[in-house]
PDB file of C-alpha atoms in Angstrom:
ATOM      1  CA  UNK A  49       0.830  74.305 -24.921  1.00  0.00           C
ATOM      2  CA  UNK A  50      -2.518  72.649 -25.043  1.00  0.00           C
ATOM      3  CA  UNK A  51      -4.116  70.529 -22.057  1.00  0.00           C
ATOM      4  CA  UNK A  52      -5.792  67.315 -23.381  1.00  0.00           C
ATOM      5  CA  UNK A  53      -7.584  65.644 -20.788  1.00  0.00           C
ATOM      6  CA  UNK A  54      -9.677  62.498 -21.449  1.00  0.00           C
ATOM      7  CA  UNK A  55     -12.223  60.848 -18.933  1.00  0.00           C
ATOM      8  CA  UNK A  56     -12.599  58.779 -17.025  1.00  0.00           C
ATOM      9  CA  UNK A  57      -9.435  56.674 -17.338  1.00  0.00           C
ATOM     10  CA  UNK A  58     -10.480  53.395 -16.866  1.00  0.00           C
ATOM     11  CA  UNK A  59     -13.768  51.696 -17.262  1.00  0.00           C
ATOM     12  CA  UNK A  60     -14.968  48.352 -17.011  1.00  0.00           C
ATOM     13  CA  UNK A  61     -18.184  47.285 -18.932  1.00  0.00           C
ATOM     14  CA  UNK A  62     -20.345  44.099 -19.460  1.00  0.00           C
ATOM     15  CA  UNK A  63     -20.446  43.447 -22.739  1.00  0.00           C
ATOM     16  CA  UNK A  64     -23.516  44.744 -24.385  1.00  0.00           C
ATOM     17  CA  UNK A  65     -23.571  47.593 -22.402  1.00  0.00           C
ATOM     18  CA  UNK A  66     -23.059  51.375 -23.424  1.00  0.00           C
ATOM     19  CA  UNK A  67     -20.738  53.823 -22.236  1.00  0.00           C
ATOM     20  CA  UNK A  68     -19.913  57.259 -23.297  1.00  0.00           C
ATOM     21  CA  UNK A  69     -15.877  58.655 -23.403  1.00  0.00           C
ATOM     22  CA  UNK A  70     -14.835  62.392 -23.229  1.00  0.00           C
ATOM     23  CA  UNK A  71     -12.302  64.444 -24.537  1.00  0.00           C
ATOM     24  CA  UNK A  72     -11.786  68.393 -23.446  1.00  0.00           C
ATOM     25  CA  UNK A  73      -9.157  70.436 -24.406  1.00  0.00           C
ATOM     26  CA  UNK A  74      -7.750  73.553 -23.330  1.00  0.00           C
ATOM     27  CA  UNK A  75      -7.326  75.825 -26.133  1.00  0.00           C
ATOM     28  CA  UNK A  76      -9.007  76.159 -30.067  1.00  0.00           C
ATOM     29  CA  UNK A  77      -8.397  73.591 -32.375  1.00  0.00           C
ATOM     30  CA  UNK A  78      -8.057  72.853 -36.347  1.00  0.00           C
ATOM     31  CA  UNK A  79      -9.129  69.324 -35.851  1.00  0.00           C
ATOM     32  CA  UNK A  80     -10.036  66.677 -33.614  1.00  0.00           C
ATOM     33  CA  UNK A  81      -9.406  62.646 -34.597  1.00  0.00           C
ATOM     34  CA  UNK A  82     -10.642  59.626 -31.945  1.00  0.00           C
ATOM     35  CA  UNK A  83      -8.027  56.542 -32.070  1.00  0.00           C
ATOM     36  CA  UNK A  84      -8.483  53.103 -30.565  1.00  0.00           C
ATOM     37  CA  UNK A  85      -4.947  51.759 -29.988  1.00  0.00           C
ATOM     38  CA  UNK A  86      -5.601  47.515 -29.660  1.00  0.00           C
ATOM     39  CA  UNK A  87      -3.825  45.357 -27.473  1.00  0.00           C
ATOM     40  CA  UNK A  88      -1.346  44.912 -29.808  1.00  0.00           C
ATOM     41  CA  UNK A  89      -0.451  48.822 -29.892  1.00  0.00           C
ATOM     42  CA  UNK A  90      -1.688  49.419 -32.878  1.00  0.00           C
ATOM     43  CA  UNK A  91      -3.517  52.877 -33.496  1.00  0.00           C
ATOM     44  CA  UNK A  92      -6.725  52.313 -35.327  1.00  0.00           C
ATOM     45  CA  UNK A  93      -8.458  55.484 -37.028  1.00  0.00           C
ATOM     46  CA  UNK A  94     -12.117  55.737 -35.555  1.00  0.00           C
ATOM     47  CA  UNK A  95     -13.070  59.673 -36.024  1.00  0.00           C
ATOM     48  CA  UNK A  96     -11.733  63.205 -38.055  1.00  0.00           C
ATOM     49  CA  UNK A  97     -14.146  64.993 -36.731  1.00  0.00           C
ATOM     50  CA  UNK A  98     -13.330  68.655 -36.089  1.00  0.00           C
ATOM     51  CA  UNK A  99     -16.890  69.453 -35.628  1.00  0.00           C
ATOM     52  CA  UNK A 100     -20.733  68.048 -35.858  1.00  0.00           C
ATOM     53  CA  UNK A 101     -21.332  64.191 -35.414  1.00  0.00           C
ATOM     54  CA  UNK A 102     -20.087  61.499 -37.068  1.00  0.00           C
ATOM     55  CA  UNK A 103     -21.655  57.800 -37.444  1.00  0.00           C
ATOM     56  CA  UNK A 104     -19.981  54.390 -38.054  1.00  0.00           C
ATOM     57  CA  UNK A 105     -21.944  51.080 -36.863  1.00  0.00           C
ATOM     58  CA  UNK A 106     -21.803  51.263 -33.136  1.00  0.00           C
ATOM     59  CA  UNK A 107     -19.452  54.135 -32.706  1.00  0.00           C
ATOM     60  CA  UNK A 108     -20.617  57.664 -32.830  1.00  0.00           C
ATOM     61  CA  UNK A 109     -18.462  61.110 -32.171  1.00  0.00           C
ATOM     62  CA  UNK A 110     -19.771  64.075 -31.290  1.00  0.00           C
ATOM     63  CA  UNK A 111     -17.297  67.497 -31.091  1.00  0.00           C
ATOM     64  CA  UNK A 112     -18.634  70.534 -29.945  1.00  0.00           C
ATOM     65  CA  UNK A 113     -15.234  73.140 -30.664  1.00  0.00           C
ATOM     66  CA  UNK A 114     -16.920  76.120 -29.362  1.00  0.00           C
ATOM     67  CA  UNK A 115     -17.307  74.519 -25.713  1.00  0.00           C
ATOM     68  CA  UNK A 116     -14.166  72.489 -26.405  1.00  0.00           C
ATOM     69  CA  UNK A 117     -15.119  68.948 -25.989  1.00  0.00           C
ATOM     70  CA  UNK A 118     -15.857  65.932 -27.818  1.00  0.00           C
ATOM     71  CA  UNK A 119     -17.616  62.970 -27.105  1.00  0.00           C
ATOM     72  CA  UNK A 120     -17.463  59.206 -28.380  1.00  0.00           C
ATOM     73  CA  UNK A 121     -20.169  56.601 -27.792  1.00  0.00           C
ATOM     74  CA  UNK A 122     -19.797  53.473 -28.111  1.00  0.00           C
ATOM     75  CA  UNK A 123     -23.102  50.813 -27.888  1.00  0.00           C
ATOM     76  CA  UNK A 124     -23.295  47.305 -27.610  1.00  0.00           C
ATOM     77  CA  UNK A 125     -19.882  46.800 -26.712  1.00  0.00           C
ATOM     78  CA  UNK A 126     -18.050  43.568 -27.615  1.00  0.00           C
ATOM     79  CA  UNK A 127     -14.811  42.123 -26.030  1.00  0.00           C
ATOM     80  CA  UNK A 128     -12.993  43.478 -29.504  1.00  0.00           C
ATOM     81  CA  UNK A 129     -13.426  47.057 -27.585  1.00  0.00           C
ATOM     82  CA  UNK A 130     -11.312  46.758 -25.538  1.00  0.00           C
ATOM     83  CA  UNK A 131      -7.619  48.820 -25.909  1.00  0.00           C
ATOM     84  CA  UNK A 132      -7.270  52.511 -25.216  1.00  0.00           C
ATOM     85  CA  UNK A 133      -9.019  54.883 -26.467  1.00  0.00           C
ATOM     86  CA  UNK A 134      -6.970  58.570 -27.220  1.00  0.00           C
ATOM     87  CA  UNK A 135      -8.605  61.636 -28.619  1.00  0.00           C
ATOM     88  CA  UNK A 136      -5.986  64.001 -30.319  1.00  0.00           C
ATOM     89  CA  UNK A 137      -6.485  67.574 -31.272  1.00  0.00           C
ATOM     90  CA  UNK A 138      -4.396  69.808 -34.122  1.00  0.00           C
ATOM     91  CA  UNK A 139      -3.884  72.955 -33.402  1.00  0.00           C
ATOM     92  CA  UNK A 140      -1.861  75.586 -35.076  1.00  0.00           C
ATOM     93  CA  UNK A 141       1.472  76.045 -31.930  1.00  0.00           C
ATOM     94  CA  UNK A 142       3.303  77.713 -34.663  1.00  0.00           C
ATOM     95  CA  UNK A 143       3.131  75.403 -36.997  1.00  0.00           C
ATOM     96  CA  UNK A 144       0.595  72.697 -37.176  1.00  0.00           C
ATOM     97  CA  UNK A 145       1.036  70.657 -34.191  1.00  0.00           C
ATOM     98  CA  UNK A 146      -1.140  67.039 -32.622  1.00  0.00           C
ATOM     99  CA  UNK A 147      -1.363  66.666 -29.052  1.00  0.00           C
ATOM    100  CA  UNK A 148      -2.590  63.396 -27.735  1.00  0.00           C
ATOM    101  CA  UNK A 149      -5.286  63.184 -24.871  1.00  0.00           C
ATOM    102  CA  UNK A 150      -4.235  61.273 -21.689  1.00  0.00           C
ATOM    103  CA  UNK A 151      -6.383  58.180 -22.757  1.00  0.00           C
ATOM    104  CA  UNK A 152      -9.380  56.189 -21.482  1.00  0.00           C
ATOM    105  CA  UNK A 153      -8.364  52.513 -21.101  1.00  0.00           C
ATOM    106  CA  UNK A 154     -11.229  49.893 -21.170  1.00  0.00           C
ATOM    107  CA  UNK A 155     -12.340  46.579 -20.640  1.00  0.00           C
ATOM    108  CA  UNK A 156     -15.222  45.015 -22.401  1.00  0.00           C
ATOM    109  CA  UNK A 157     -15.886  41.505 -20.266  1.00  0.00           C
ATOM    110  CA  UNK A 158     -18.398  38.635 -21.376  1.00  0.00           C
TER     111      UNK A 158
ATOM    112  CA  UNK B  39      -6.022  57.205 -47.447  1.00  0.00           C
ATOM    113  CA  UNK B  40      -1.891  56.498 -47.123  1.00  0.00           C
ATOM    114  CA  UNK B  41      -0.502  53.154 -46.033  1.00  0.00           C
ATOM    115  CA  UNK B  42       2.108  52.806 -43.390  1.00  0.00           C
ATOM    116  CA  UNK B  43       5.112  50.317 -43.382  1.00  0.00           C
ATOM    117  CA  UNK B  44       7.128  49.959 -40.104  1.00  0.00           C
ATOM    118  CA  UNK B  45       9.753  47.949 -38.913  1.00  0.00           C
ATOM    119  CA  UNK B  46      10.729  46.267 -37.661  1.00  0.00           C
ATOM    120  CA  UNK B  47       8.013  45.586 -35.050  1.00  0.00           C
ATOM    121  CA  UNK B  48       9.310  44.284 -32.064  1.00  0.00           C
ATOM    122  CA  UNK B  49      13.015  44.342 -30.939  1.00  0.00           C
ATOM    123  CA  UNK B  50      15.213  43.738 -27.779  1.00  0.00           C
ATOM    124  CA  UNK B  51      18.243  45.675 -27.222  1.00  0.00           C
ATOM    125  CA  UNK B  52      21.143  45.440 -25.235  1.00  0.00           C
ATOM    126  CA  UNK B  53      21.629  49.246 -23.523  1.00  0.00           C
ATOM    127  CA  UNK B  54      24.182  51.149 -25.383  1.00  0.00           C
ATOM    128  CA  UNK B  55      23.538  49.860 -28.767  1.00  0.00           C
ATOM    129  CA  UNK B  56      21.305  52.008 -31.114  1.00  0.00           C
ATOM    130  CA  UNK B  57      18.269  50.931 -33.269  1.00  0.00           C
ATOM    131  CA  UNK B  58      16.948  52.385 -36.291  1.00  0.00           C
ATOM    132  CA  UNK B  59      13.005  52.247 -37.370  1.00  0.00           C
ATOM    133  CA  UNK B  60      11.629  52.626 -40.929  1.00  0.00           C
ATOM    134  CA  UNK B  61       9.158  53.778 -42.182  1.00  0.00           C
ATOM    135  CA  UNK B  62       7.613  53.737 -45.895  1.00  0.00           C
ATOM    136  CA  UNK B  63       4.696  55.650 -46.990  1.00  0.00           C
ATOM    137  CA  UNK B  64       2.930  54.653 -50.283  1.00  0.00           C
ATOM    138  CA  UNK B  65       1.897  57.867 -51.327  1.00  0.00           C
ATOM    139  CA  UNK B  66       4.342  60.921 -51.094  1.00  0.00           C
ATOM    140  CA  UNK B  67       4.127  63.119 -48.077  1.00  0.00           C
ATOM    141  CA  UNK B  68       5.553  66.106 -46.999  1.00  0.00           C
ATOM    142  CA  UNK B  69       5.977  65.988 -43.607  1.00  0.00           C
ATOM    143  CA  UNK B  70       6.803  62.701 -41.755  1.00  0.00           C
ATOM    144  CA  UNK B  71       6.175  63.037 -37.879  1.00  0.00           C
ATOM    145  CA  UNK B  72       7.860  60.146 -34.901  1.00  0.00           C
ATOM    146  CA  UNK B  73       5.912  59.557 -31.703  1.00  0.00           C
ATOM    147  CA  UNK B  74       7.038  57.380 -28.647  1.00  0.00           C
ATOM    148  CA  UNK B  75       4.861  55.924 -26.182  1.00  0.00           C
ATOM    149  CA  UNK B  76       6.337  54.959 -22.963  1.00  0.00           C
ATOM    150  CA  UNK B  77       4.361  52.669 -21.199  1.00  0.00           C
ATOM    151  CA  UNK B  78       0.951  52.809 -19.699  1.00  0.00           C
ATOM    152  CA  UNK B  79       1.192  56.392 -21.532  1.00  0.00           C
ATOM    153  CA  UNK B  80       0.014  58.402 -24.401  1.00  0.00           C
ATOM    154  CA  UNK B  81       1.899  59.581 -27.569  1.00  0.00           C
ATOM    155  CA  UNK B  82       4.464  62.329 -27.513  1.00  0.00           C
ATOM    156  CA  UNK B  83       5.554  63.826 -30.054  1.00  0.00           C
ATOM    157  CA  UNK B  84      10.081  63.779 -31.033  1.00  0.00           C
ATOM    158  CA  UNK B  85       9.908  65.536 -34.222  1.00  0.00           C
ATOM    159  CA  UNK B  86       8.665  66.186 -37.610  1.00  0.00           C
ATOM    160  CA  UNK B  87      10.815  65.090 -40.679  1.00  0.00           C
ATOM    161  CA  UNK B  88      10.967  66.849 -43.666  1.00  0.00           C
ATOM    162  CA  UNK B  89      12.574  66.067 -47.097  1.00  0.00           C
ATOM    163  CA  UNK B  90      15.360  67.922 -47.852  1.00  0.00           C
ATOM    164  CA  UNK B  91      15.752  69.465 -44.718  1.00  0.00           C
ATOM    165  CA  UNK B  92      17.057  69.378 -40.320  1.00  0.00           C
ATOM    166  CA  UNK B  93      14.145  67.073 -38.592  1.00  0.00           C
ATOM    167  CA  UNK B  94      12.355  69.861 -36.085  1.00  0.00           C
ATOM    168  CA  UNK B  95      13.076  68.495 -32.318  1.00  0.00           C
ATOM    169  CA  UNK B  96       9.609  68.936 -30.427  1.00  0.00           C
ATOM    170  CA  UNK B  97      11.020  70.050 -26.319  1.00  0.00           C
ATOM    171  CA  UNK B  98      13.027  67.116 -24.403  1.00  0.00           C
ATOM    172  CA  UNK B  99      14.156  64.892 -27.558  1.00  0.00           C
ATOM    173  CA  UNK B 100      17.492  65.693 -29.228  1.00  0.00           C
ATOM    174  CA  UNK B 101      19.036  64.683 -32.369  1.00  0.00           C
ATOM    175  CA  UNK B 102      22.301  63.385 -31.038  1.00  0.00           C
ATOM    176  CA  UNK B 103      19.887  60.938 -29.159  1.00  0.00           C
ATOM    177  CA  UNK B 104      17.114  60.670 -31.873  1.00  0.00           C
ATOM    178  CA  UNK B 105      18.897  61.400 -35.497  1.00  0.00           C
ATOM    179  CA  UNK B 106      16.227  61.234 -38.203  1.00  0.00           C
ATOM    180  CA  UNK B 107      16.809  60.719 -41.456  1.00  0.00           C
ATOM    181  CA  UNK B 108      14.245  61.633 -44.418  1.00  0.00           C
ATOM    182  CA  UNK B 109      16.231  60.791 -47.967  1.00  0.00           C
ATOM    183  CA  UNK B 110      12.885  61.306 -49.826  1.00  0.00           C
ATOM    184  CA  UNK B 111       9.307  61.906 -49.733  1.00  0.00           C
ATOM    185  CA  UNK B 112       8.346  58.239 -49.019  1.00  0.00           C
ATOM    186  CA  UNK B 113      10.708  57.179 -46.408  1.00  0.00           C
ATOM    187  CA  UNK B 114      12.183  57.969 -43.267  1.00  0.00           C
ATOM    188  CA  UNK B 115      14.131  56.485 -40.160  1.00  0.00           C
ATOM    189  CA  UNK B 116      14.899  57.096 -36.838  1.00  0.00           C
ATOM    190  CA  UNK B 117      17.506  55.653 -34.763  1.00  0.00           C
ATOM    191  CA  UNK B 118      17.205  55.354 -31.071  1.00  0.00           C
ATOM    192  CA  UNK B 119      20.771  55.887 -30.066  1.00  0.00           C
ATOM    193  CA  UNK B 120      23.085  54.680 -27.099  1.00  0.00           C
ATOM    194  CA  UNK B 121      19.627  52.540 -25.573  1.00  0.00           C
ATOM    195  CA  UNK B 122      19.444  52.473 -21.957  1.00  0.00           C
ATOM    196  CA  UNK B 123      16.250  50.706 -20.294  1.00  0.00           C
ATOM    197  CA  UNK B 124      14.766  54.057 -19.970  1.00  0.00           C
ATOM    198  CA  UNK B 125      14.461  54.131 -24.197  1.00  0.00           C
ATOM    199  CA  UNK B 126      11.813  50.899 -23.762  1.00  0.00           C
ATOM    200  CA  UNK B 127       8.690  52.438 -25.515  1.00  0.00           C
ATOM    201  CA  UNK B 128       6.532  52.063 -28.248  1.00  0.00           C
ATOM    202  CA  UNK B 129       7.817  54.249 -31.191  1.00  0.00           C
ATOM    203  CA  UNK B 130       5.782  55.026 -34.063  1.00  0.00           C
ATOM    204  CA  UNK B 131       5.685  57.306 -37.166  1.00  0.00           C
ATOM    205  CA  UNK B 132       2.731  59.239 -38.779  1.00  0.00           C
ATOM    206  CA  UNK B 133       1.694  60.943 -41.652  1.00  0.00           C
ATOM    207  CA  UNK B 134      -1.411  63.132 -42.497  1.00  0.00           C
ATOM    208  CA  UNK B 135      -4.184  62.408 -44.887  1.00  0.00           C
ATOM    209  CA  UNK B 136      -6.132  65.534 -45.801  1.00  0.00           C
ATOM    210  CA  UNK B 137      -9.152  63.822 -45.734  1.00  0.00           C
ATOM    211  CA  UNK B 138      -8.845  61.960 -42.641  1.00  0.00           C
ATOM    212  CA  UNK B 139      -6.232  62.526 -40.693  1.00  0.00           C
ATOM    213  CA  UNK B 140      -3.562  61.902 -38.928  1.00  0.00           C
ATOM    214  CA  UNK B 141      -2.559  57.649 -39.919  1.00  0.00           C
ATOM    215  CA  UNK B 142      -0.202  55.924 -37.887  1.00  0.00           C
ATOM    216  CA  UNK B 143       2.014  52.862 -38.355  1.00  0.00           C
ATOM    217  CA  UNK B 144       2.145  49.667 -36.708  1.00  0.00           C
ATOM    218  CA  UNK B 145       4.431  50.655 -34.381  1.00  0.00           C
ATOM    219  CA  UNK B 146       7.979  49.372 -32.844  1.00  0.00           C
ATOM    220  CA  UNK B 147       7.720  47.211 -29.752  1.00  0.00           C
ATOM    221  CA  UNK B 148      11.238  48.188 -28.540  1.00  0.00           C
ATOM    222  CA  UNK B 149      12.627  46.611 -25.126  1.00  0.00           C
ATOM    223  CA  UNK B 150      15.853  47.402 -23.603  1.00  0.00           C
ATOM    224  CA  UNK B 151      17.737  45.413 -21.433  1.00  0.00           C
TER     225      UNK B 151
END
């Protein structure tokens, strides 16, 4: 199947500081999405963005499928950040399948 | 885009008791897909859940352990069966949104002691 891999897989950052989070998979893809999962566990929709760049507030994705990677800034970072981050990619396995990346946990700290 | 209700959200569990998770999608969807999350790990995918038909078992989850039930095109459970401490995970279900996505439910806090 598909390889995933997400880095790096922690961070720490002051907050107001920027920091850049990458996702590169193994094989071609359908579709890319970027998740933020909250303390709490709860997955939060960030990015569908099987291609191009996409723009909202302080968070920007960038996915380049022909090289296989994407890329999600994040600038000005506040303390609400903080959670895991998980890229996950569709690809057809068959039938339409979503594997998750291996994550990028950070910590926003005043 | 759809709108995910889970429960319950949080549960303890003795081991060999079973647990079943719902899930109720405002918007009719075809395919209904379960993810657990052990912890300090990412999603895996159990199955996807159709209506009308046998839930497909992704490699390493089995229905005997993970039945799945999917009565119509809003709903579906699944039970976590005979619970040993091993079982303790986030579980959640997911649909997909043409437009954007893949959207996720709350999630079930499950903890088995």
């Amino acid at each position: 199947g598909i390889q995933v891999e997400q880095s790096p897989p922690d961070l720490i950052l002051q907050e107001g500081a920027n920091s850049t989070l990458r996702c590169n998979f193994s094989d071609s893809v359908n579709n890319l999405q970027w998740f933020h999962q909250n303390p709490w566990g709860q997955l939060i929709n960030l990015f569908y963005i099987p291609s191009g760049t996409k723009q909202n507030g302080r968070l920007s994705a960038t996915t380049v499928a022909t090289e296989r990677y994407s890329l999600l800034y994040i600038s000005s970072s506040q303390t609400t950040d903080s959670g895991v981050y998980f890229c996950a990619v569709v690809y057809s396995g068959g039938y339409q399948k979503v594997t998750f990346g291996t994550g990028t946990k950070l910590q926003v700290i005043p | 885009s759809a709108v995910i209700s889970q429960k319950p959200s949080r549960d303890i569990c003795q081991r060999g008791t079973s647990l079943t998770i719902q899930c109720q999608v405002d918007s009719q969807v075809t395919m209904m897909f379960w993810y657990r999350q052990q912890p300090g790990q990412s999603l895996t995918l159990i199955a996807t859940a159709n209506q009308g038909s046998e839930a497909t078992y992704e490699s390493g989850f089995v229905i005997d352990k993970f039945p799945i039930s999917r009565p119509n095109l809003t709903f579906s459970t699944l039970t976590v069966s005979n619970m040993s401490p091993e079982d303790s995970s986030i579980y959640l279900c997911s649909v997909e949104d043409r437009t954007r996505g893949y959207t996720f439910g709350s999630g079930t806090r499950l903890t088995v002691v």
